Amino acid sequence: MSDPVNAQALDILFRKARTHNSWLNKPVSDDTLHQLYDLMKWGPTSANCSPVRILFLRTPEAKQRLLPALSPANVDKTMKAPVTAIIAHDMKFYEKLSKLFPHNPGAREWFSNSPELAETTAFRNGTLQGAYFIPAARSVGLDCGPMSGFDNAKVDQEF
């Protein structure tokens, strides 16, 4: 077991971390988004499957594409956010298992032979990675406003 993180880190990640609904008018750099992804991707998943796929929306045009899928209460804060992340999952994540889970060459077939298992695993582990995303974002200095007020089918269709 490693040493525990300090109290300040715990405050940033959890104790003083609340859902934010307003944002500074300050861009988020590509470098910061890369740092965020490079940190969160290491969170453990079942068989290291890592099915999450993240789409970062920063431009007004990209956010306009998202607009029809948003619940009315989420429109203003999403449009004003410097970046919005769509957390999705890849249903064919198992195609990458030879790299992510190399010590078991047969792992791909667990999922390629069972679409239902692949879907369940992608959903569970993609959701888990979405949860890792929040403290990773906070650890690189970003606030988060996670939301579920959107039409999932519309997001899937548009993106």
CSV table of C-alpha atoms in Angstrom, one decimal, residues 67-75 149-151:
chain,number,residue,atom,x,y,z
A,67,LEU,CA,-27.8,21.6,-27.5
A,68,PRO,CA,-30.9,19.6,-28.8
A,69,ALA,CA,-30.0,16.8,-26.5
A,70,LEU,CA,-29.7,18.8,-23.3
A,71,SER,CA,-32.4,19.2,-20.6
A,72,PRO,CA,-33.5,22.8,-20.4
A,73,ALA,CA,-31.8,23.3,-16.9
A,74,ASN,CA,-28.4,22.2,-18.4
A,75,VAL,CA,-28.4,24.4,-21.5
A,149,GLY,CA,-29.9,15.6,-17.8
A,150,PHE,CA,-29.6,14.9,-21.5
A,151,ASP,CA,-31.2,12.6,-24.1
